[in-house]
Every structure is written in structure tokens, then in C-alpha cells.
Amino acid sequence: MSKSYILAIDTSCDDSSAAVVAERTVYSNIIASQNHQQYGGVFPTVAKAEHKKNLQPVIEEALATAGVTWNELAAVAVTQGPGLAPALEVGITVAKQLAVEHQLPLIAVNHLAGHALSPLAKPALQSAEPADHSFAAEISELEFPFLSIVVSGGHTEFILVNSIGEYQRLGFTVDDAAGEALDKFGRLIGLPYPAGPAIEAFASRGNPHKYEFPLPMTTSGNFNLSFAGLKTSAKNSVEKMTQTNSAATPLTDQQKIDLCASFQFAVFRAITYKLKKIQTEYHFSTIFLGGGVACNLALRAAITEATGLPLFVPYSKKLCVDNAAMIGLVAGWQLAAGQLLNTPDQIAKIERLPDWEIDLD
Ligand code: KG4
Ligand code: ZN
């Protein structure tokens, strides 16, 4: 039987991505990243214009890399939400056109489901991208429920996966995402955007207890997170450190290293604090971690230490950050379950859902 290749597209934020996936195997995963360095964050109208320019070549490259032709595809999949509305719009418009033009069904996917299940993706044998992390590819029978933690620049959520397609959001950030907090902190001390990787590198050499940051949301009575207070606290600390005798003095390298270690520690402690609370109320025996911040080795170690449970992460950094392969992975299950749009009329009705929560249809 021929493989059910899916062409997947993600334009939820600032990366234009296309991938070819069949069930759990990734044949290509192309990402064109935008440079929003000058804005210190993602600027929606710029993101939209860049997607319009980049998406078509990215799609062609995804098909060429996989060596798959339009005739061999079983479906086109696209991220419907959540994400930046103008950015989502570009991917959805292109996916609709391609599905109709090539008479393929369209599969609309939740971006967070992609991150939540991303550790399940397996690299194709001929993949040029080596599998550099532990990943869930060897799981032959998934044990439900498992807890998936999504930690990215746009989201920070605890998701109980009762079965593929049946999700329960147990907690989420009420303000900034963890990656966003790291990026804002990085900007404060002059690191390039996105700051996560540089913070991790500095933090590995610093003292996490040198500067005290608060542990937020301890009395909230729920599993939600908040990172805005940490950012304010860091801003105050840096201001105090750089104001001596009313003249501004730059931070020393050692101060930066210790600030990174202490701030990163505080962000991850906030996550593991709520994680341990979840563990006392819900039963699960495996943890998945997805999203850009999942690249961070200190976060992985903190989660393993806090829970004592096996942790599965995506097989590559590309599968942690925003990418279309994880969308194709989820679409594979939806294809098998018949959750697809077949006629041009059905396809035309698909619209972006910028605030789509993972457990709400
Ligand atoms: O998943 P992603 O592409 O985010 C969204 O677009 O939502 O991930 C990007 C985020 C950024 O905030 C970046 O700073 C963070 O992931 N990140 C990291 C690391 N690598 C990327 N954070 C901490 N440590 C890392 N090694
Ligand atoms: Zn994302």
C-alpha cells in the first residue's frame, strides 16, 4: 500500500514552514525564519508580508527534499490556529488554493496539538538531520493519559492527553509565555532576539542563586503560571545594578552570567512548582515536552528531577520550534479518523482561529 504523504503548512507566527510527513515519519521539514531582531519581537504586518514571499518556495523545497510529487500526496494540512491572525491567514489561503487545485482533501490542525505531540515524530531513514535527543519514536504503544508541556515563545501550557485528539488543558500562563519572558529579559541585558539559546549558554556558567526572583502564583489555587512579575523584578534588579552615583554603568560579564542563571532558574522553577502540584492530582506516567524552550537542557533536567518520570522531547531542535512537520504529524491521525474537508465548498469555509484553545472544538 502506498504511503499517506501529507503536505503540511504552518504560518502561525514568524516562521514560514512546510513539511512532508507520512504517519509519524518526517520526510522534510523546511523552515524560513524571519528576522524580527530590530523590533525585539514579532511584528504582525511584517510577518504577513514575509510569509507571502517565503511560503511558496518553502513548499516547493519541502516536496523536492522529500522527493514526493503532488500525485503522491493524500492531503494538504494547515495550522488553523492559535497564532497571529495575519500570519495564519497566509498559510490558510495558500493551503486552500493548493488543495482545490490538486483535488486533495484539506486537514485543519491545532498548532498546540502539534507542539504537544511533537516528540512522537520519527526521522525518515534518509534524513540528513540526525536525531540528537531522546524521543518517543520507540514507544510502540502509547500509555494514556500522558502529560504534555508546551513551552514556547507564544504559549506555556500543561496539557493532559487522554487520547490523540482528546486534550485537557490543565494550566496555562495568564500573561507572558516562558519563552517570551526569556526573550524580554534577554533584551534587557542586551542579548540578541530570540534570547533563549544565549541565556542557556550563559546560565550554564553562572550561579542560579546569586539573585533572588519571586516564585509567582503560589496562592492561585490552580495550575496556571505567570511570568510578567519575574520580568518586572529583573528590570528592577538590572536598573539598581546599572545605577551607581546616578551614572549608568554597564553590567559586567559576570553579572550577566549570574543574572541569566538566576532568571532562567526562576522561570523553570515556576514551571516545575506547578508541575509537581499537577502530579499530586492527576495520574500519568510519561511526560512530553514541546515548543522552542524544550531545546533547553536545564529545563529538561529540572522536569525529570521534579517528577521522576520519563521525559520525551522532539528528535531535533527544528521540531521544537515552530515547524510544519508537527502539523503533518497531527494531520496523520486526523486523516486516519476521517477528519478532513473534501469538497471545495467545505474547504472554502475554513477560517483562521487565532485564539483556538486546544480543548475547545
Ligand atoms: O516554539 P517557538 O518557535 O515559539 C513560538 O514561536 O511560539 O520557540 C521560540 C522560543 C523563543 O522564545 C526562544 O527564546 C526560545 O523558544 N528558545 C529557547 C531555547 N531555544 C529557543 N529558550 C530557552 N533555551 C533554549 N535553548
Ligand atoms: Zn508554536
Tab-separated table of C-alpha atoms and ligand atoms in Angstrom:
chain	number	residue	atom	x	y	z
A	1	MET	CA	0.000	0.000	0.000
A	2	SER	CA	1.332	3.440	-0.849
A	3	LYS	CA	2.213	5.817	1.957
A	4	SER	CA	-0.211	8.558	3.026
A	5	TYR	CA	2.037	11.527	2.426
A	6	ILE	CA	0.718	14.819	3.756
A	7	LEU	CA	1.991	18.248	2.764
A	8	ALA	CA	1.755	20.367	5.930
A	9	ILE	CA	1.969	24.153	6.253
A	10	ASP	CA	2.467	26.333	9.348
A	11	THR	CA	2.494	30.145	9.349
A	12	SER	CA	1.223	30.697	12.896
A	13	CYS	CA	3.857	33.233	13.923
A	14	ASP	CA	7.087	34.410	12.290
A	15	ASP	CA	8.315	31.194	10.638
A	16	SER	CA	7.082	30.035	7.224
A	17	SER	CA	7.253	26.262	7.279
A	18	ALA	CA	6.254	23.353	5.047
A	19	ALA	CA	6.843	19.643	5.574
A	20	VAL	CA	6.098	16.261	4.096
A	21	VAL	CA	5.050	13.670	6.660
A	22	ALA	CA	3.523	10.197	6.441
A	23	GLU	CA	2.047	8.990	9.738
A	24	ARG	CA	4.879	9.583	12.244
A	25	THR	CA	7.719	9.817	9.738
A	26	VAL	CA	9.097	13.190	8.698
A	27	TYR	CA	10.423	13.276	5.106
A	28	SER	CA	11.154	17.003	5.047
A	29	ASN	CA	10.704	19.946	7.409
A	30	ILE	CA	11.658	23.284	5.858
A	31	ILE	CA	11.588	26.476	7.915
A	32	ALA	CA	12.205	30.008	6.639
A	33	SER	CA	12.808	32.106	9.741
A	34	GLN	CA	12.161	35.813	9.716
A	35	ASN	CA	14.437	38.346	11.275
A	36	HIS	CA	12.494	40.448	13.762
A	37	GLN	CA	15.612	41.410	15.692
A	38	GLN	CA	15.125	45.123	15.034
A	39	TYR	CA	11.646	45.002	16.631
A	40	GLY	CA	12.680	42.883	19.644
A	41	GLY	CA	9.625	40.736	18.965
A	42	VAL	CA	7.316	39.699	16.135
A	43	PHE	CA	5.677	42.484	14.162
A	44	PRO	CA	2.416	41.113	12.594
A	45	THR	CA	2.300	43.088	9.339
A	46	VAL	CA	5.972	42.352	8.649
A	47	ALA	CA	5.355	38.657	9.426
A	48	LYS	CA	2.455	38.564	6.950
A	49	ALA	CA	4.469	40.131	4.114
A	50	GLU	CA	7.386	37.757	4.749
A	51	HIS	CA	5.093	34.694	4.730
A	52	LYS	CA	3.664	35.806	1.385
A	53	LYS	CA	7.150	36.000	-0.042
A	54	ASN	CA	8.603	32.848	1.554
A	55	LEU	CA	5.829	30.271	1.673
A	56	GLN	CA	5.703	29.138	-1.966
A	57	PRO	CA	9.473	28.417	-2.246
A	58	VAL	CA	9.359	26.688	1.136
A	59	ILE	CA	6.559	24.397	-0.081
A	60	GLU	CA	8.478	23.564	-3.255
A	61	GLU	CA	11.594	22.808	-1.229
A	62	ALA	CA	9.623	20.564	1.161
A	63	LEU	CA	8.295	18.466	-1.738
A	64	ALA	CA	11.672	18.353	-3.511
A	65	THR	CA	13.569	17.364	-0.342
A	66	ALA	CA	11.084	14.581	0.371
A	67	GLY	CA	11.125	13.512	-3.298
A	68	VAL	CA	7.338	13.472	-3.302
A	69	THR	CA	5.145	14.753	-6.148
A	70	TRP	CA	1.654	16.258	-5.967
A	71	ASN	CA	0.207	12.987	-7.352
A	72	GLU	CA	1.581	11.057	-4.398
A	73	LEU	CA	0.008	13.293	-1.734
A	74	ALA	CA	-3.009	12.140	0.274
A	75	ALA	CA	-3.873	15.569	1.731
A	76	VAL	CA	-2.802	19.127	2.476
A	77	ALA	CA	-2.731	20.127	6.162
A	78	VAL	CA	-2.552	23.612	7.628
A	79	THR	CA	-2.432	25.304	11.012
A	80	GLN	CA	-5.827	26.910	11.636
A	81	GLY	CA	-4.835	28.417	14.997
A	82	PRO	CA	-3.887	29.582	17.528
A	83	GLY	CA	-1.465	32.232	16.292
A	84	LEU	CA	-1.145	35.693	14.837
A	85	ALA	CA	-4.234	36.341	12.712
A	86	PRO	CA	-2.490	37.983	9.709
A	87	ALA	CA	0.187	35.272	9.699
A	88	LEU	CA	-2.299	32.375	9.916
A	89	GLU	CA	-4.258	33.929	7.063
A	90	VAL	CA	-1.385	33.491	4.586
A	91	GLY	CA	-0.904	29.759	5.254
A	92	ILE	CA	-4.636	29.026	5.211
A	93	THR	CA	-5.223	30.893	1.941
A	94	VAL	CA	-2.369	29.088	0.205
A	95	ALA	CA	-3.380	25.670	1.613
A	96	LYS	CA	-6.966	26.110	0.439
A	97	GLN	CA	-5.846	27.068	-3.076
A	98	LEU	CA	-3.454	24.121	-3.324
A	99	ALA	CA	-5.990	21.602	-2.007
A	100	VAL	CA	-8.619	22.685	-4.529
A	101	GLU	CA	-6.139	22.967	-7.413
A	102	HIS	CA	-4.739	19.474	-6.822
A	103	GLN	CA	-8.077	17.943	-5.750
A	104	LEU	CA	-6.796	16.944	-2.335
A	105	PRO	CA	-8.610	16.994	0.999
A	106	LEU	CA	-7.674	19.743	3.458
A	107	ILE	CA	-6.925	18.988	7.121
A	108	ALA	CA	-7.147	21.870	9.631
A	109	VAL	CA	-4.817	21.394	12.599
A	110	ASN	CA	-4.413	22.996	16.030
A	111	HIS	CA	-0.870	24.349	16.404
A	112	LEU	CA	-0.716	23.436	20.107
A	113	ALA	CA	-1.662	19.836	19.343
A	114	GLY	CA	1.382	19.877	17.041
A	115	HIS	CA	3.731	21.001	19.818
A	116	ALA	CA	2.065	18.653	22.315
A	117	LEU	CA	2.590	15.552	20.149
A	118	SER	CA	5.898	16.597	18.514
A	119	PRO	CA	8.001	14.037	20.480
A	120	LEU	CA	6.155	11.326	18.527
A	121	ALA	CA	7.731	12.335	15.211
A	122	LYS	CA	10.369	9.999	13.771
A	123	PRO	CA	13.064	10.975	11.265
A	124	ALA	CA	12.975	9.259	7.859
A	125	LEU	CA	15.877	6.871	7.376
A	126	GLN	CA	17.479	9.007	4.678
A	127	SER	CA	17.092	12.136	6.818
A	128	ALA	CA	20.079	14.470	6.710
A	129	GLU	CA	19.072	15.707	10.131
A	130	PRO	CA	20.381	13.394	12.849
A	131	ALA	CA	18.196	12.542	15.810
A	132	ASP	CA	20.080	14.317	18.569
A	133	HIS	CA	17.752	13.848	21.545
A	134	SER	CA	15.807	11.118	23.263
A	135	PHE	CA	12.427	10.915	21.604
A	136	ALA	CA	9.270	8.914	21.749
A	137	ALA	CA	9.772	7.115	18.462
A	138	GLU	CA	10.362	3.835	20.227
A	139	ILE	CA	7.039	3.962	22.030
A	140	SER	CA	5.101	1.238	20.308
A	141	GLU	CA	2.058	1.524	22.472
A	142	LEU	CA	1.282	4.907	23.948
A	143	GLU	CA	0.192	4.877	27.538
A	144	PHE	CA	-2.685	7.281	28.130
A	145	PRO	CA	-3.066	9.702	29.640
A	146	PHE	CA	0.304	11.413	29.358
A	147	LEU	CA	1.115	14.985	30.253
A	148	SER	CA	2.401	17.252	27.524
A	149	ILE	CA	4.104	20.505	28.440
A	150	VAL	CA	4.275	23.106	25.694
A	151	VAL	CA	6.805	25.867	26.398
A	152	SER	CA	7.370	28.299	23.548
A	153	GLY	CA	7.616	31.968	22.676
A	154	GLY	CA	3.842	32.220	22.381
A	155	HIS	CA	2.500	29.556	24.765
A	156	THR	CA	3.134	27.827	28.053
A	157	GLU	CA	0.589	25.124	28.795
A	158	PHE	CA	0.116	21.862	30.679
A	159	ILE	CA	-1.986	19.544	28.518
A	160	LEU	CA	-3.300	16.163	29.623
A	161	VAL	CA	-3.511	13.940	26.553
A	162	ASN	CA	-6.279	11.418	27.251
A	163	SER	CA	-6.001	10.057	23.730
A	164	ILE	CA	-4.803	11.534	20.452
A	165	GLY	CA	-7.368	14.213	19.732
A	166	GLU	CA	-8.737	14.360	23.277
A	167	TYR	CA	-6.957	17.055	25.229
A	168	GLN	CA	-7.493	18.684	28.613
A	169	ARG	CA	-5.738	21.972	29.290
A	170	LEU	CA	-4.828	21.818	32.981
A	171	GLY	CA	-2.956	25.105	33.249
A	172	PHE	CA	-1.582	27.949	31.158
A	173	THR	CA	0.193	31.264	31.507
A	174	VAL	CA	-2.071	34.186	32.329
A	175	ASP	CA	0.357	36.711	30.805
A	176	ASP	CA	3.728	36.205	29.055
A	177	ALA	CA	4.832	32.807	27.767
A	178	ALA	CA	8.050	31.421	29.283
A	179	GLY	CA	9.987	31.938	26.025
A	180	GLU	CA	8.634	35.467	25.800
A	181	ALA	CA	9.797	36.166	29.367
A	182	LEU	CA	13.266	34.864	28.482
A	183	ASP	CA	13.337	36.980	25.316
A	184	LYS	CA	12.254	40.150	27.173
A	185	PHE	CA	14.819	39.528	29.890
A	186	GLY	CA	17.467	38.972	27.209
A	187	ARG	CA	16.619	42.294	25.609
A	188	LEU	CA	17.003	43.970	28.994
A	189	ILE	CA	20.585	42.803	29.295
A	190	GLY	CA	21.427	43.336	25.623
A	191	LEU	CA	21.194	39.810	24.180
A	192	PRO	CA	20.042	39.236	20.588
A	193	TYR	CA	16.443	38.088	19.884
A	194	PRO	CA	15.365	35.342	20.450
A	195	ALA	CA	17.465	35.208	23.598
A	196	GLY	CA	16.699	31.677	24.862
A	197	PRO	CA	19.821	29.939	23.470
A	198	ALA	CA	22.212	32.691	24.680
A	199	ILE	CA	20.590	32.686	28.128
A	200	GLU	CA	21.028	28.909	28.329
A	201	ALA	CA	24.721	29.211	27.390
A	202	PHE	CA	25.375	31.983	29.932
A	203	ALA	CA	23.283	30.272	32.611
A	204	SER	CA	25.352	27.090	32.394
A	205	ARG	CA	28.341	29.070	33.708
A	206	GLY	CA	26.518	31.130	36.360
A	207	ASN	CA	25.165	30.911	39.881
A	208	PRO	CA	21.363	30.380	39.858
A	209	HIS	CA	21.109	31.571	43.462
A	210	LYS	CA	23.089	34.791	43.084
A	211	TYR	CA	19.973	36.942	42.524
A	212	GLU	CA	16.576	36.249	44.082
A	213	PHE	CA	13.487	36.304	41.870
A	214	PRO	CA	9.952	35.648	43.143
A	215	LEU	CA	8.075	32.366	42.756
A	216	PRO	CA	4.768	33.532	41.208
A	217	MET	CA	1.210	32.167	41.578
A	218	THR	CA	1.789	30.111	44.716
A	219	THR	CA	-1.613	31.023	46.170
A	220	SER	CA	-3.627	30.956	42.938
A	221	GLY	CA	-5.213	27.587	43.775
A	222	ASN	CA	-4.880	26.447	40.164
A	223	PHE	CA	-2.175	25.205	37.778
A	224	ASN	CA	-1.764	28.485	35.930
A	225	LEU	CA	1.509	30.329	35.503
A	226	SER	CA	2.566	33.981	35.319
A	227	PHE	CA	5.882	35.370	34.151
A	228	ALA	CA	5.197	39.121	33.956
A	229	GLY	CA	6.194	39.687	37.600
A	230	LEU	CA	9.538	37.948	37.071
A	231	LYS	CA	10.272	40.253	34.172
A	232	THR	CA	9.446	43.354	36.263
A	233	SER	CA	11.588	42.069	39.087
A	234	ALA	CA	14.508	41.529	36.689
A	235	LYS	CA	14.052	45.036	35.301
A	236	ASN	CA	14.255	46.491	38.816
A	237	SER	CA	17.362	44.441	39.652
A	238	VAL	CA	19.148	45.472	36.456
A	239	GLU	CA	18.244	49.129	36.984
A	240	LYS	CA	19.667	49.039	40.502
A	241	MET	CA	22.836	47.335	39.305
A	242	THR	CA	23.446	49.795	36.495
A	243	GLN	CA	22.758	52.996	38.504
A	244	THR	CA	25.736	53.908	40.644
A	245	ASN	CA	26.081	57.529	41.799
A	246	SER	CA	23.408	58.393	39.219
A	247	ALA	CA	25.764	57.485	36.377
A	248	ALA	CA	24.781	54.457	34.273
A	249	THR	CA	27.370	51.688	34.386
A	250	PRO	CA	27.073	48.661	32.120
A	251	LEU	CA	26.669	45.176	33.591
A	252	THR	CA	29.869	43.181	33.894
A	253	ASP	CA	30.105	39.826	32.112
A	254	GLN	CA	29.966	38.016	35.455
A	255	GLN	CA	26.800	39.913	36.435
A	256	LYS	CA	25.193	38.968	33.112
A	257	ILE	CA	26.145	35.316	33.549
A	258	ASP	CA	24.733	35.161	37.077
A	259	LEU	CA	21.603	37.110	36.094
A	260	CYS	CA	20.961	34.620	33.269
A	261	ALA	CA	21.444	31.666	35.611
A	262	SER	CA	19.177	33.180	38.275
A	263	PHE	CA	16.433	34.317	35.880
A	264	GLN	CA	16.369	31.020	33.964
A	265	PHE	CA	16.249	29.154	37.279
A	266	ALA	CA	13.264	31.275	38.391
A	267	VAL	CA	11.349	30.679	35.129
A	268	PHE	CA	11.883	26.910	35.241
A	269	ARG	CA	11.159	26.726	38.990
A	270	ALA	CA	7.758	28.342	38.325
A	271	ILE	CA	7.030	25.568	35.805
A	272	THR	CA	8.201	22.661	37.968
A	273	TYR	CA	6.360	24.063	41.008
A	274	LYS	CA	3.004	23.770	39.199
A	275	LEU	CA	4.052	20.515	37.552
A	276	LYS	CA	4.544	18.876	40.962
A	277	LYS	CA	1.100	20.094	42.030
A	278	ILE	CA	-0.429	18.585	38.883
A	279	GLN	CA	1.320	15.302	39.632
A	280	THR	CA	-0.421	15.082	43.004
A	281	GLU	CA	-3.865	15.419	41.396
A	282	TYR	CA	-3.593	13.604	38.069
A	283	HIS	CA	-2.211	10.216	37.217
A	284	PHE	CA	0.163	9.928	34.254
A	285	SER	CA	3.378	8.010	33.805
A	286	THR	CA	5.097	9.841	30.951
A	287	ILE	CA	5.806	13.458	30.127
A	288	PHE	CA	6.194	15.041	26.681
A	289	LEU	CA	7.880	18.409	26.216
A	290	GLY	CA	7.479	20.583	23.104
A	291	GLY	CA	7.961	24.173	21.927
A	292	GLY	CA	11.133	26.234	21.402
A	293	VAL	CA	12.087	26.297	25.090
A	294	ALA	CA	12.098	22.467	25.043
A	295	CYS	CA	15.559	22.812	23.433
A	296	ASN	CA	16.845	23.890	26.836
A	297	LEU	CA	18.752	21.090	28.593
A	298	ALA	CA	18.349	22.701	32.023
A	299	LEU	CA	14.559	22.677	31.625
A	300	ARG	CA	14.587	19.016	30.644
A	301	ALA	CA	16.736	18.174	33.667
A	302	ALA	CA	14.514	20.222	36.002
A	303	ILE	CA	11.371	18.399	34.801
A	304	THR	CA	12.941	14.973	35.170
A	305	GLU	CA	14.228	15.822	38.618
A	306	ALA	CA	10.887	17.268	39.764
A	307	THR	CA	8.720	14.364	38.588
A	308	GLY	CA	10.966	11.300	38.410
A	309	LEU	CA	9.107	10.356	35.208
A	310	PRO	CA	10.435	9.524	31.730
A	311	LEU	CA	10.575	12.634	29.556
A	312	PHE	CA	10.215	12.595	25.776
A	313	VAL	CA	11.307	15.508	23.639
A	314	PRO	CA	11.293	16.068	19.851
A	315	TYR	CA	14.166	14.448	17.956
A	316	SER	CA	15.583	17.753	16.729
A	317	LYS	CA	15.610	21.466	17.514
A	318	LYS	CA	13.674	22.110	14.325
A	319	LEU	CA	10.849	20.016	15.702
A	320	CYS	CA	10.849	22.020	18.962
A	321	VAL	CA	10.453	25.465	17.410
A	322	ASP	CA	7.521	26.352	15.165
A	323	ASN	CA	7.528	23.912	12.248
A	324	ALA	CA	5.156	22.221	9.843
A	325	ALA	CA	6.277	18.622	10.488
A	326	MET	CA	4.430	18.584	13.810
A	327	ILE	CA	1.302	19.789	11.963
A	328	GLY	CA	1.661	16.951	9.454
A	329	LEU	CA	2.098	14.505	12.330
A	330	VAL	CA	-1.225	15.508	13.922
A	331	ALA	CA	-2.861	15.597	10.488
A	332	GLY	CA	-1.893	11.937	10.034
A	333	TRP	CA	-4.187	10.963	12.911
A	334	GLN	CA	-6.949	13.237	11.624
A	335	LEU	CA	-6.622	11.663	8.159
A	336	ALA	CA	-6.982	8.177	9.649
A	337	ALA	CA	-10.005	9.367	11.655
A	338	GLY	CA	-11.611	10.937	8.582
A	339	GLN	CA	-11.405	14.469	9.984
A	340	LEU	CA	-10.910	16.210	6.689
A	341	LEU	CA	-12.596	18.604	4.294
A	342	ASN	CA	-13.237	17.098	0.907
A	343	THR	CA	-15.258	19.420	-1.261
A	344	PRO	CA	-14.288	22.917	-2.454
A	345	ASP	CA	-17.328	24.241	-0.532
A	346	GLN	CA	-16.150	22.670	2.729
A	347	ILE	CA	-12.607	23.869	2.135
A	348	ALA	CA	-13.756	27.439	1.424
A	349	LYS	CA	-15.402	27.618	4.865
A	350	ILE	CA	-12.151	27.118	6.809
A	351	GLU	CA	-11.122	30.321	8.563
A	352	ARG	CA	-8.276	31.221	10.878
A	353	LEU	CA	-8.864	30.715	14.622
A	354	PRO	CA	-6.236	32.969	16.313
A	355	ASP	CA	-7.432	32.084	19.844
A	356	TRP	CA	-8.230	28.378	19.330
A	357	GLU	CA	-7.734	26.599	22.649
A	358	ILE	CA	-6.597	23.025	22.396
A	359	ASP	CA	-9.512	21.561	24.361
A	360	LEU	CA	-12.284	23.578	22.714
A	361	ASP	CA	-13.730	22.486	19.351
B	1	KG4	O1	8.283	27.373	19.561
B	1	KG4	P1	8.857	28.686	19.205
B	1	KG4	O2	9.287	28.865	17.785
B	1	KG4	O3	7.936	29.815	19.740
B	1	KG4	C1	6.879	30.416	19.183
B	1	KG4	O4	7.050	30.975	18.070
B	1	KG4	O5	5.857	30.446	19.890
B	1	KG4	O6	10.092	28.976	20.151
B	1	KG4	C2	10.756	30.202	20.223
B	1	KG4	C3	11.096	30.458	21.668
B	1	KG4	C4	11.811	31.785	21.881
B	1	KG4	O7	11.207	32.442	22.965
B	1	KG4	C5	13.240	31.354	22.209
B	1	KG4	O8	13.935	32.263	23.047
B	1	KG4	C6	13.006	30.028	22.901
B	1	KG4	O9	11.960	29.428	22.173
B	1	KG4	N1	14.184	29.149	22.892
B	1	KG4	C7	14.850	28.784	24.000
B	1	KG4	C8	15.946	27.993	23.588
B	1	KG4	N2	15.899	27.892	22.222
B	1	KG4	C9	14.807	28.609	21.818
B	1	KG4	N3	14.630	29.069	25.281
B	1	KG4	C10	15.496	28.577	26.191
B	1	KG4	N4	16.566	27.823	25.887
B	1	KG4	C11	16.825	27.496	24.592
B	1	KG4	N5	17.891	26.766	24.293
B	2	ZN	ZN	4.466	27.447	18.457
